[in-house]
XYZ file of C-alpha atoms in Angstrom:
627
model
C 0.000 0.000 0.000
C 1.415 3.380 -0.938
C 0.498 6.837 0.255
C -0.288 9.793 -1.920
C 2.826 11.397 -3.400
C 5.008 8.395 -2.498
C 7.768 7.828 -4.985
C 7.861 4.310 -6.404
C 11.329 3.585 -7.709
C 12.469 0.412 -9.437
C 15.939 -0.929 -9.964
C 17.759 0.630 -12.887
C 17.040 -0.997 -16.212
C 19.743 -1.639 -18.796
C 18.509 -1.023 -22.296
C 20.420 -1.168 -25.572
C 18.954 0.964 -28.327
C 20.314 0.615 -31.858
C 21.683 3.785 -33.391
C 18.969 5.730 -35.205
C 16.129 3.674 -33.759
C 12.908 5.201 -32.396
C 11.648 3.962 -29.065
C 9.042 4.838 -26.446
C 8.598 3.832 -22.844
C 5.172 2.383 -22.013
C 4.288 2.195 -18.368
C 1.692 0.095 -16.575
C 0.819 -0.456 -12.952
C -1.136 -3.143 -11.120
C -4.126 -2.348 -8.914
C -6.842 -4.570 -7.529
C -8.672 -4.169 -10.803
C -5.879 -4.814 -13.230
C -3.272 -3.096 -15.320
C -3.708 0.588 -16.102
C -2.419 2.916 -18.745
C -3.357 6.589 -18.854
C -4.529 9.109 -21.413
C -5.914 11.702 -18.988
C -4.382 13.679 -16.168
C -5.917 13.599 -12.661
C -8.268 16.517 -13.313
C -9.570 14.999 -16.518
C -7.672 16.970 -19.130
C -6.953 14.815 -22.180
C -3.396 13.803 -22.975
C -2.541 13.088 -26.622
C -2.289 9.394 -27.335
C 1.263 9.951 -28.533
C 2.362 10.682 -25.000
C -0.141 8.552 -23.049
C 1.313 6.597 -20.173
C -1.576 5.651 -17.873
C -5.327 5.471 -18.263
C -8.276 5.000 -15.939
C -12.014 4.688 -16.358
C -14.988 2.321 -16.062
C -13.577 0.186 -18.847
C -10.361 1.070 -20.614
C -8.081 -0.496 -23.143
C -4.966 -2.060 -21.728
C -2.405 -0.490 -24.034
C 0.353 -2.704 -22.700
C -1.239 -6.151 -22.314
C -4.192 -5.783 -24.684
C -7.887 -6.292 -23.975
C -9.922 -4.164 -21.594
C -9.804 -3.487 -17.881
C -12.974 -3.078 -15.840
C -12.935 -0.387 -13.151
C -15.187 -1.129 -10.206
C -14.139 1.547 -7.737
C -13.600 5.290 -7.759
C -9.846 5.189 -7.278
C -7.723 6.827 -9.918
C -4.214 6.080 -11.016
C -2.284 9.252 -10.390
C 0.534 10.257 -12.643
C 3.357 10.985 -13.151
C 4.925 7.588 -13.180
C 8.531 8.172 -14.152
C 10.911 5.721 -15.743
C 14.371 7.150 -15.309
C 17.819 5.832 -15.856
C 21.421 6.867 -16.265
C 21.857 9.209 -19.218
C 24.497 11.445 -20.716
C 21.823 14.008 -21.582
C 21.633 16.951 -19.112
C 18.390 16.981 -17.164
C 16.573 19.301 -14.777
C 14.333 18.632 -11.781
C 11.279 20.952 -11.772
C 9.877 21.490 -8.269
C 6.641 23.265 -7.397
C 2.855 23.138 -7.278
C 0.161 22.562 -9.901
C 1.370 25.520 -11.967
C 4.761 23.859 -12.204
C 2.994 20.568 -12.939
C 1.098 22.211 -15.813
C -2.495 21.902 -14.587
C -5.029 22.721 -17.300
C -2.275 23.398 -19.785
C -1.834 21.863 -23.201
C 0.632 19.119 -23.989
C 3.232 20.006 -26.580
C 4.215 17.696 -29.389
C 7.367 16.910 -27.447
C 5.320 15.757 -24.464
C 6.055 18.836 -22.340
C 3.457 19.994 -19.855
C 3.556 23.367 -18.048
C 5.553 26.488 -18.764
C 8.815 25.268 -17.209
C 8.847 22.134 -19.351
C 7.818 24.123 -22.413
C 10.600 26.646 -21.781
C 13.118 23.802 -21.587
C 11.778 22.303 -24.829
C 14.035 19.555 -26.093
C 17.221 21.229 -24.831
C 17.348 19.154 -21.630
C 15.600 16.259 -20.056
C 13.180 17.183 -17.285
C 11.681 15.375 -14.315
C 8.675 17.388 -13.194
C 7.689 16.688 -9.585
C 5.242 19.578 -9.334
C 2.265 18.534 -7.213
C -1.311 19.806 -7.138
C -2.028 21.959 -4.072
C 1.532 21.697 -2.796
C 3.334 24.485 -0.923
C 6.873 25.436 -0.041
C 5.905 24.750 3.564
C 4.890 21.189 2.723
C 8.010 20.554 0.688
C 10.247 22.144 3.324
C 8.740 20.281 6.261
C 7.055 17.178 4.829
C 8.523 13.697 4.672
C 7.376 13.121 1.090
C 9.714 15.799 -0.284
C 12.655 13.524 0.487
C 11.395 10.983 -2.046
C 10.950 13.602 -4.738
C 14.346 15.094 -3.987
C 15.828 11.625 -4.528
C 15.137 12.041 -8.232
C 17.937 14.614 -8.385
C 20.423 11.773 -8.856
C 19.027 11.369 -12.354
C 19.629 15.012 -13.258
C 22.890 16.813 -13.827
C 21.714 20.433 -13.760
C 20.489 22.496 -10.788
C 16.741 22.265 -10.102
C 14.172 24.911 -11.007
C 11.825 25.830 -8.124
C 8.402 27.449 -8.645
C 6.713 27.371 -5.186
C 4.951 30.404 -3.714
C 1.456 30.995 -5.099
C -0.318 28.506 -2.822
C 1.735 29.708 0.144
C 0.653 33.322 -0.380
C -2.959 32.201 -0.697
C -2.858 30.631 2.759
C -2.580 32.124 6.229
C 1.197 31.853 6.483
C 2.915 35.214 6.919
C 5.193 36.602 4.239
C 8.252 36.218 6.461
C 7.425 32.565 7.159
C 6.870 31.891 3.460
C 10.265 33.381 2.673
C 11.826 31.227 5.401
C 10.192 28.133 3.878
C 11.454 29.092 0.434
C 14.931 29.407 1.912
C 14.576 25.930 3.436
C 13.575 24.535 0.051
C 16.606 26.239 -1.463
C 18.867 24.827 1.234
C 17.978 21.303 0.056
C 19.852 22.174 -3.136
C 22.766 24.082 -1.577
C 25.303 21.630 -3.006
C 24.544 22.656 -6.587
C 22.440 25.753 -6.140
C 19.082 26.132 -7.836
C 17.134 28.426 -10.125
C 13.836 30.087 -9.281
C 10.852 31.444 -11.129
C 8.748 34.363 -10.033
C 5.206 33.522 -8.923
C 1.839 34.238 -10.482
C -1.080 36.088 -8.924
C -4.704 35.112 -8.397
C -7.991 36.834 -9.204
C -11.658 36.120 -9.737
C -13.971 37.529 -12.378
C -14.600 37.347 -16.079
C -11.008 38.138 -17.108
C -12.113 39.790 -20.334
C -11.658 43.543 -19.844
C -8.267 44.932 -20.746
C -8.231 47.307 -17.757
C -8.906 44.477 -15.310
C -11.999 46.186 -13.894
C -13.912 42.902 -14.091
C -11.370 41.191 -11.836
C -11.149 41.050 -8.062
C -7.767 40.363 -6.498
C -7.812 38.494 -3.145
C -6.479 40.360 -0.139
C -3.254 38.363 0.025
C -2.444 39.270 -3.585
C -3.282 42.991 -3.518
C -0.482 45.390 -4.519
C 1.761 46.257 -1.608
C 0.680 43.174 0.370
C 1.945 39.682 1.093
C 2.258 38.650 -2.550
C 4.438 41.639 -3.438
C 6.620 41.070 -0.371
C 7.291 37.450 -1.320
C 7.754 38.317 -4.983
C 10.265 41.026 -4.103
C 12.250 38.583 -1.968
C 12.329 36.102 -4.848
C 13.462 38.758 -7.306
C 16.156 39.910 -4.907
C 17.643 36.378 -5.248
C 17.296 34.122 -2.213
C 20.230 32.236 -0.631
C 21.639 29.411 -2.798
C 19.682 30.716 -5.795
C 21.719 30.957 -8.998
C 19.251 33.144 -10.863
C 15.605 34.117 -11.254
C 13.425 33.557 -14.329
C 10.589 36.081 -14.569
C 7.700 34.948 -16.814
C 4.910 36.817 -15.026
C 4.952 40.198 -16.873
C 3.880 38.244 -19.966
C 0.567 37.270 -18.380
C -0.415 39.723 -15.654
C -0.070 43.377 -14.743
C 2.701 43.660 -12.156
C 1.239 46.941 -10.890
C -2.327 45.760 -10.206
C -1.542 42.015 -9.916
C -4.430 41.312 -12.286
C -4.270 38.896 -15.207
C -3.934 40.492 -18.618
C -6.945 40.286 -20.915
C -7.896 41.544 -24.355
C -11.595 40.823 -24.617
C -11.171 37.077 -25.001
C -12.675 35.036 -22.190
C -9.969 33.436 -20.053
C -7.249 34.569 -22.411
C -4.471 34.022 -19.900
C -6.090 32.209 -17.006
C -8.396 29.215 -16.750
C -9.773 29.597 -13.243
C -8.103 32.646 -11.749
C -5.137 30.554 -10.631
C -3.805 28.356 -13.431
C -2.406 29.824 -16.653
C -4.241 28.872 -19.823
C -2.419 27.132 -22.678
C -1.974 30.569 -24.279
C -0.449 31.920 -21.077
C 1.741 28.842 -20.587
C 3.251 29.411 -24.021
C 3.698 33.146 -23.343
C 5.389 32.455 -20.012
C 7.610 29.811 -21.577
C 8.619 32.141 -24.391
C 9.506 34.876 -21.889
C 12.102 32.737 -20.130
C 13.021 30.072 -22.691
C 16.345 31.528 -23.796
C 17.451 32.067 -20.197
C 16.323 28.602 -19.088
C 18.026 26.866 -21.987
C 21.263 28.702 -21.194
C 21.635 27.298 -17.681
C 24.775 25.343 -17.047
C 24.849 25.085 -13.292
C 26.911 28.194 -12.696
C 25.580 31.484 -11.464
C 24.614 33.682 -14.418
C 26.628 36.805 -15.030
C 25.008 39.403 -12.820
C 23.627 42.283 -14.856
C 22.464 45.250 -12.801
C 22.684 47.805 -15.606
C 19.177 48.368 -16.963
C 18.091 49.316 -20.424
C 17.726 53.052 -20.945
C 14.477 54.538 -19.684
C 12.802 57.848 -20.459
C 10.489 60.141 -18.534
C 8.110 62.400 -20.445
C 8.716 65.979 -19.342
C 5.742 68.006 -18.091
C 4.918 71.507 -19.286
C 2.336 74.111 -18.317
C 2.325 72.700 -14.788
C 0.575 74.498 -11.976
C 2.985 76.302 -9.617
C 3.954 74.785 -6.251
C 2.242 71.506 -7.116
C 3.363 67.888 -6.661
C 3.798 66.580 -10.193
C 4.425 62.878 -10.901
C 6.047 61.371 -13.968
C 4.905 58.555 -16.193
C 5.817 55.069 -14.965
C 8.901 53.446 -16.484
C 9.403 49.677 -16.373
C 12.822 48.432 -15.317
C 14.216 45.999 -17.872
C 17.484 44.397 -18.837
C 18.690 43.348 -15.370
C 18.799 39.915 -13.764
C 19.564 40.933 -10.192
C 18.545 43.671 -7.801
C 19.973 47.019 -8.890
C 20.651 50.169 -6.883
C 18.157 53.013 -7.273
C 18.504 56.611 -6.082
C 16.938 59.997 -6.724
C 17.972 63.633 -6.531
C 15.657 66.614 -6.575
C 12.502 64.724 -5.661
C 11.054 61.341 -4.698
C 10.503 57.966 -6.354
C 7.907 55.212 -6.072
C 8.240 51.498 -6.909
C 5.216 49.500 -8.076
C 2.744 52.044 -6.729
C 4.170 51.872 -3.193
C 5.255 54.655 -0.867
C 7.102 57.718 -2.139
C 10.672 57.744 -0.802
C 13.900 59.697 -1.127
C 16.313 57.145 0.367
C 18.379 54.954 -1.951
C 17.200 51.365 -2.359
C 17.062 48.509 -4.855
C 14.773 47.645 -7.743
C 14.297 44.418 -9.714
C 13.520 43.588 -13.308
C 9.919 44.229 -14.317
C 9.134 46.666 -11.519
C 7.673 50.061 -12.398
C 9.056 53.343 -11.100
C 7.704 56.881 -11.009
C 9.331 60.084 -9.789
C 7.779 63.301 -8.592
C 8.699 66.786 -7.443
C 7.048 70.006 -6.374
C 6.904 72.409 -9.292
C 8.392 75.856 -8.947
C 6.338 78.622 -7.401
C 7.456 80.834 -10.270
C 5.953 80.941 -13.734
C 7.794 79.574 -16.771
C 10.329 77.882 -14.510
C 11.740 74.376 -14.905
C 12.462 72.049 -11.975
C 14.207 68.690 -12.321
C 14.297 65.326 -10.569
C 16.860 62.744 -11.669
C 16.449 58.988 -11.168
C 19.448 56.675 -11.338
C 19.162 52.879 -11.611
C 22.345 50.845 -11.855
C 24.269 53.809 -13.229
C 21.649 54.673 -15.868
C 19.852 57.992 -15.341
C 17.096 60.106 -16.774
C 15.708 63.457 -15.679
C 12.055 64.361 -15.335
C 11.611 68.082 -15.988
C 8.542 70.043 -14.925
C 8.015 73.520 -16.341
C 5.365 75.759 -14.858
C 2.915 77.612 -17.036
C 3.579 81.211 -17.926
C 2.041 83.619 -15.457
C -1.187 85.273 -16.473
C -0.233 88.149 -18.710
C 3.471 87.344 -18.629
C 3.915 86.011 -22.164
C 2.216 88.997 -23.752
C 3.670 91.494 -21.309
C 7.251 90.486 -21.989
C 6.766 90.833 -25.735
C 5.123 94.279 -25.735
C 6.925 97.308 -27.117
C 5.363 99.293 -24.278
C 7.005 97.073 -21.670
C 10.301 98.683 -20.732
C 10.876 96.425 -17.717
C 9.139 93.618 -15.820
C 10.026 92.028 -12.487
C 8.714 88.881 -10.802
C 9.333 88.541 -7.065
C 7.731 85.078 -7.134
C 10.502 83.806 -9.421
C 13.518 83.242 -7.216
C 15.667 82.413 -10.221
C 15.717 86.178 -10.869
C 16.640 87.122 -7.290
C 20.072 87.167 -5.676
C 21.590 87.880 -2.288
C 24.597 89.455 -3.985
C 24.592 92.312 -6.467
C 26.867 90.330 -8.814
C 24.340 87.431 -9.010
C 26.783 84.976 -7.452
C 24.581 84.042 -4.470
C 20.971 83.149 -5.325
C 17.941 83.699 -3.142
C 16.671 80.224 -2.253
C 14.383 80.739 0.728
C 12.088 83.139 2.514
C 13.640 85.913 4.640
C 16.931 85.976 2.764
C 18.295 89.424 1.811
C 17.755 90.552 -1.776
C 20.583 92.538 -3.344
C 19.375 92.099 -6.913
C 16.177 91.292 -8.836
C 16.645 90.967 -12.575
C 14.493 92.594 -15.221
C 12.710 89.743 -17.078
C 11.991 91.912 -20.119
C 15.714 91.930 -20.804
C 15.744 94.775 -23.339
C 16.907 97.698 -21.200
C 18.170 95.491 -18.360
C 16.591 97.625 -15.672
C 17.777 95.295 -12.932
C 16.872 96.352 -9.389
C 19.984 96.518 -7.196
C 20.462 97.451 -3.534
C 22.881 100.404 -3.050
C 24.715 98.519 -0.271
C 24.418 95.155 1.460
C 23.088 96.950 4.535
C 20.165 98.277 2.474
C 18.950 94.939 1.119
C 15.233 94.180 1.644
C 14.201 90.621 2.529
C 12.559 88.046 0.263
C 9.713 87.603 2.768
C 6.409 88.029 0.938
C 8.345 88.691 -2.260
C 10.104 91.872 -1.122
C 9.803 93.385 2.351
C 11.394 96.760 3.150
C 12.309 97.808 6.703
C 11.300 101.508 6.531
C 14.766 102.562 7.645
C 17.079 102.532 4.643
C 16.220 99.476 2.526
C 16.085 100.188 -1.195
C 16.273 98.601 -4.635
C 17.261 100.918 -7.492
C 17.556 100.904 -11.239
C 19.062 103.561 -13.473
C 17.684 104.590 -16.851
C 19.942 103.930 -19.820
C 19.805 107.627 -20.741
C 16.508 109.153 -19.704
C 13.198 107.550 -18.992
C 10.228 107.563 -21.354
C 8.373 110.831 -21.803
C 5.343 109.412 -20.016
C 5.435 106.204 -18.072
C 3.396 103.940 -15.834
C 4.761 102.038 -12.845
C 2.816 99.000 -11.623
C 3.414 97.804 -8.058
C 2.136 95.286 -5.546
C 1.775 96.893 -2.120
C 0.862 95.226 1.168
C 1.527 97.356 4.223
C 0.108 98.833 7.415
C 2.724 101.585 7.373
C 1.448 105.111 8.135
C 3.951 107.066 6.069
C 6.151 106.278 3.086
C 7.041 106.963 -0.517
C 7.057 104.105 -3.029
C 8.895 105.476 -6.108
C 11.652 108.053 -5.804
C 14.324 109.707 -7.929
C 17.634 108.004 -7.223
C 19.796 111.101 -7.045
C 17.712 114.091 -5.966
C 14.571 115.274 -4.202
C 13.042 116.584 -7.396
C 10.585 113.767 -8.023
C 8.656 111.040 -6.247
C 5.312 109.250 -6.537
C 3.233 106.971 -4.386
C 3.656 109.039 -1.216
C 1.197 108.153 1.556
C 0.699 109.531 5.063
C -2.212 109.346 7.416
C -3.950 112.735 7.698
C -1.597 114.467 5.229
C -3.422 116.368 2.466
C -0.271 116.971 0.439
C 0.110 115.508 -3.034
C 0.961 111.856 -3.483
C 3.265 112.866 -6.358
C 5.930 115.534 -6.645
C 7.847 116.923 -9.604
C 7.199 117.995 -13.170
C 3.510 117.760 -14.097
C 2.818 116.019 -10.790
C -0.770 117.203 -10.919
C -1.284 115.076 -14.030
C -0.203 111.829 -12.353
C -3.067 109.356 -11.983
C -3.512 106.388 -9.656
C -5.512 103.145 -9.793
C -5.961 100.416 -7.202
C -6.728 96.857 -8.359
C -7.676 98.177 -11.801
C -10.044 100.882 -10.495
C -9.089 104.549 -10.912
C -8.691 106.657 -7.759
C -9.647 110.325 -7.719
C -8.521 113.363 -5.694
C -5.365 111.593 -4.607
C -3.624 113.032 -1.594
C -1.161 111.305 0.686
C -4.002 110.588 3.099
C -6.252 109.251 0.310
C -3.508 106.887 -0.826
C -2.874 105.837 2.787
C -6.571 105.032 3.202
C -6.638 102.944 0.017
C -3.457 100.875 0.246
C -2.288 100.728 3.876
C -4.844 98.216 5.137
C -2.615 95.111 5.281
C -4.135 93.674 2.081
C -2.149 93.081 -1.107
C -3.183 95.596 -3.792
C -2.089 96.258 -7.352
C -1.174 99.954 -7.503
C -0.824 101.718 -10.868
C 0.842 105.124 -11.100
C 0.505 106.514 -14.620
C 1.209 109.675 -16.603
C 4.525 110.086 -14.797
C 6.973 112.429 -16.513
C 9.806 109.956 -16.444
C 12.390 112.287 -17.955
C 12.805 113.913 -14.541
C 13.983 110.611 -13.048
C 17.623 109.630 -13.470
C 16.648 106.302 -12.010
C 14.104 104.802 -9.656
C 14.627 104.079 -5.956
C 12.001 101.795 -4.454
C 10.910 102.664 -0.873
C 13.832 105.064 -0.281
C 12.850 108.732 0.083
C 15.388 111.492 -0.529
C 12.666 114.106 -0.091
C 12.020 113.380 3.580
C 13.612 110.615 5.661
C 10.324 110.064 7.468
C 8.899 108.811 4.153
C 11.069 105.669 4.084
C 8.473 103.014 3.176
C 8.043 99.695 4.947
C 6.142 96.492 4.221
C 5.766 94.453 1.028
C 6.467 96.673 -1.987
C 7.026 94.825 -5.260
C 7.674 96.628 -8.545
C 6.016 94.668 -11.374
C 6.375 96.663 -14.600
C 7.484 99.931 -16.163
C 5.406 100.820 -19.239
C 5.816 103.448 -21.970
C 2.462 105.203 -22.268
C 3.274 106.532 -25.732
C 3.695 103.030 -27.205
C 0.937 101.810 -29.510
C 0.396 98.635 -27.478
C 0.326 100.361 -24.087
C -3.312 99.458 -23.336
C -2.652 95.753 -23.919
C 0.539 95.893 -21.880
C -1.292 97.538 -18.969
C -3.994 94.845 -18.989
C -1.324 92.148 -19.002
C 0.665 93.857 -16.247
C -2.424 93.874 -14.015
C -2.972 90.152 -14.626
C 0.720 89.480 -14.071
C 0.633 91.302 -10.733
C -2.409 89.333 -9.569
C -0.680 86.086 -10.554
C 2.372 87.058 -8.494
C 0.140 87.786 -5.492
C -1.394 84.330 -5.877
C 1.929 82.530 -6.160
C 3.396 84.359 -3.176
C 0.254 83.778 -1.136
C 0.183 87.337 0.129
């Protein structure tokens, strides 16, 4: 009496086969009801007569002895029944569960069953001891594995192990499964062994390409037990000589769902076992690697194929922006992965910045926070095994900026939300990179007249807080006209202050001209100089009338960010412009957020368009700075 999965082994047979002859082994076994041959596997799938070895049924033909055999009980003759002997042909032992065995798969013309056998083809001999419902735990701890392992003496190449799917499906923890896989591998420590990755499970119709008609069991959900075990396998377990990865050919390694294309059960028969189509696809994916095994560890290749991220444009400012997913390919061992300038994510997992490892077939995304400034590019670089690519994210142009910078009327434009234009040093050698740093220089983005704003001394630098914040003592940013200013000009500012007295725009070298003067209770003019009575003001696009210093104070000194326009200024009286620094009266040194936005030539034909765009540009800066 034998138990299930017992190995029945005869003495070696000596057979002489004439050169060029064809021969076939026929196997029979004796039960209480007679001799049996087989043409079906234990779950009833037909086996071609050309490879039949055992048969069972109510009444079957005895293909060895002739006649028929009556079956009077429900017992079945389980295969495989192996006849093995000494051979000079290299052979492999395939170890695993029903997927290794080839359940529900088709038999090839060479008599191969299952994707491992099909991948081997006729390159090697194979003894397949895959068993239905088996687990790494059972093989690692069960007595019957010893009998199956005994078949190794008839093979000359290291075994191929497939276990894992049934283990994940059970209640065993991922760490225990990995320990059991290591125990299985230790059985083959004398020669080493090869491994395959493991397949997922799902239920559903398996017809929709997006997998929405599939449900993945809890243990197989992305980021769970299945992924943990799979990652350990891909990272190459102890004693493992290499890993064959057939699974990307048949299921989505991001969602762990089986691939489908509208054909019912294209890749899976029952949610567990690959279909004949899938078996062939899996075999094809690893065939060249399997047929190249020679018992030595494969040359480790951790340099992936080149990968490319698709750069993003017109991105929103200060926004987390993720790249497309790239799939790691071309490596056969875990490869180092690192990132600079952002974060990366493997297989939809957590976003990280620390260096790690990645394996073949895994997907990777990167992300970064886009610049707070308009039309500004930020970069994150991913490196895998020495191969790198950069994901670039460029923010959209600020409202009004594109048109504003191209207008003839625009003599200068400044953007305090774009730190790439701001520097702590007047020579541009030290950039502004954070809030509350001193600003010695803010470049003119128009770039025609190069009216760059520069602090007279380091001691007079405003801070980058809120864009530009002046201290009301001696802070100033100045620019000088190339020769003289335009005949009539408009200055556009952003002002946010609770100051009670100050002057926003001032001549750089004399007391002869200023504009934007405010003082609580003071009825003097807000402008001074040639034709000062003609100067007009607008707040947030709305014209102000009867402007005195007190009127301007009432309108702009309320702690709210406003867009202030000062137009019809006789600019020829200004040798240059000093922001917030009064030469007329030291008590009029302005404090708070004061940001020059644009200088416009009112006599230019496109002035009206430029003014509209400057207003929009100023509002966009307010939004980006959050003031």
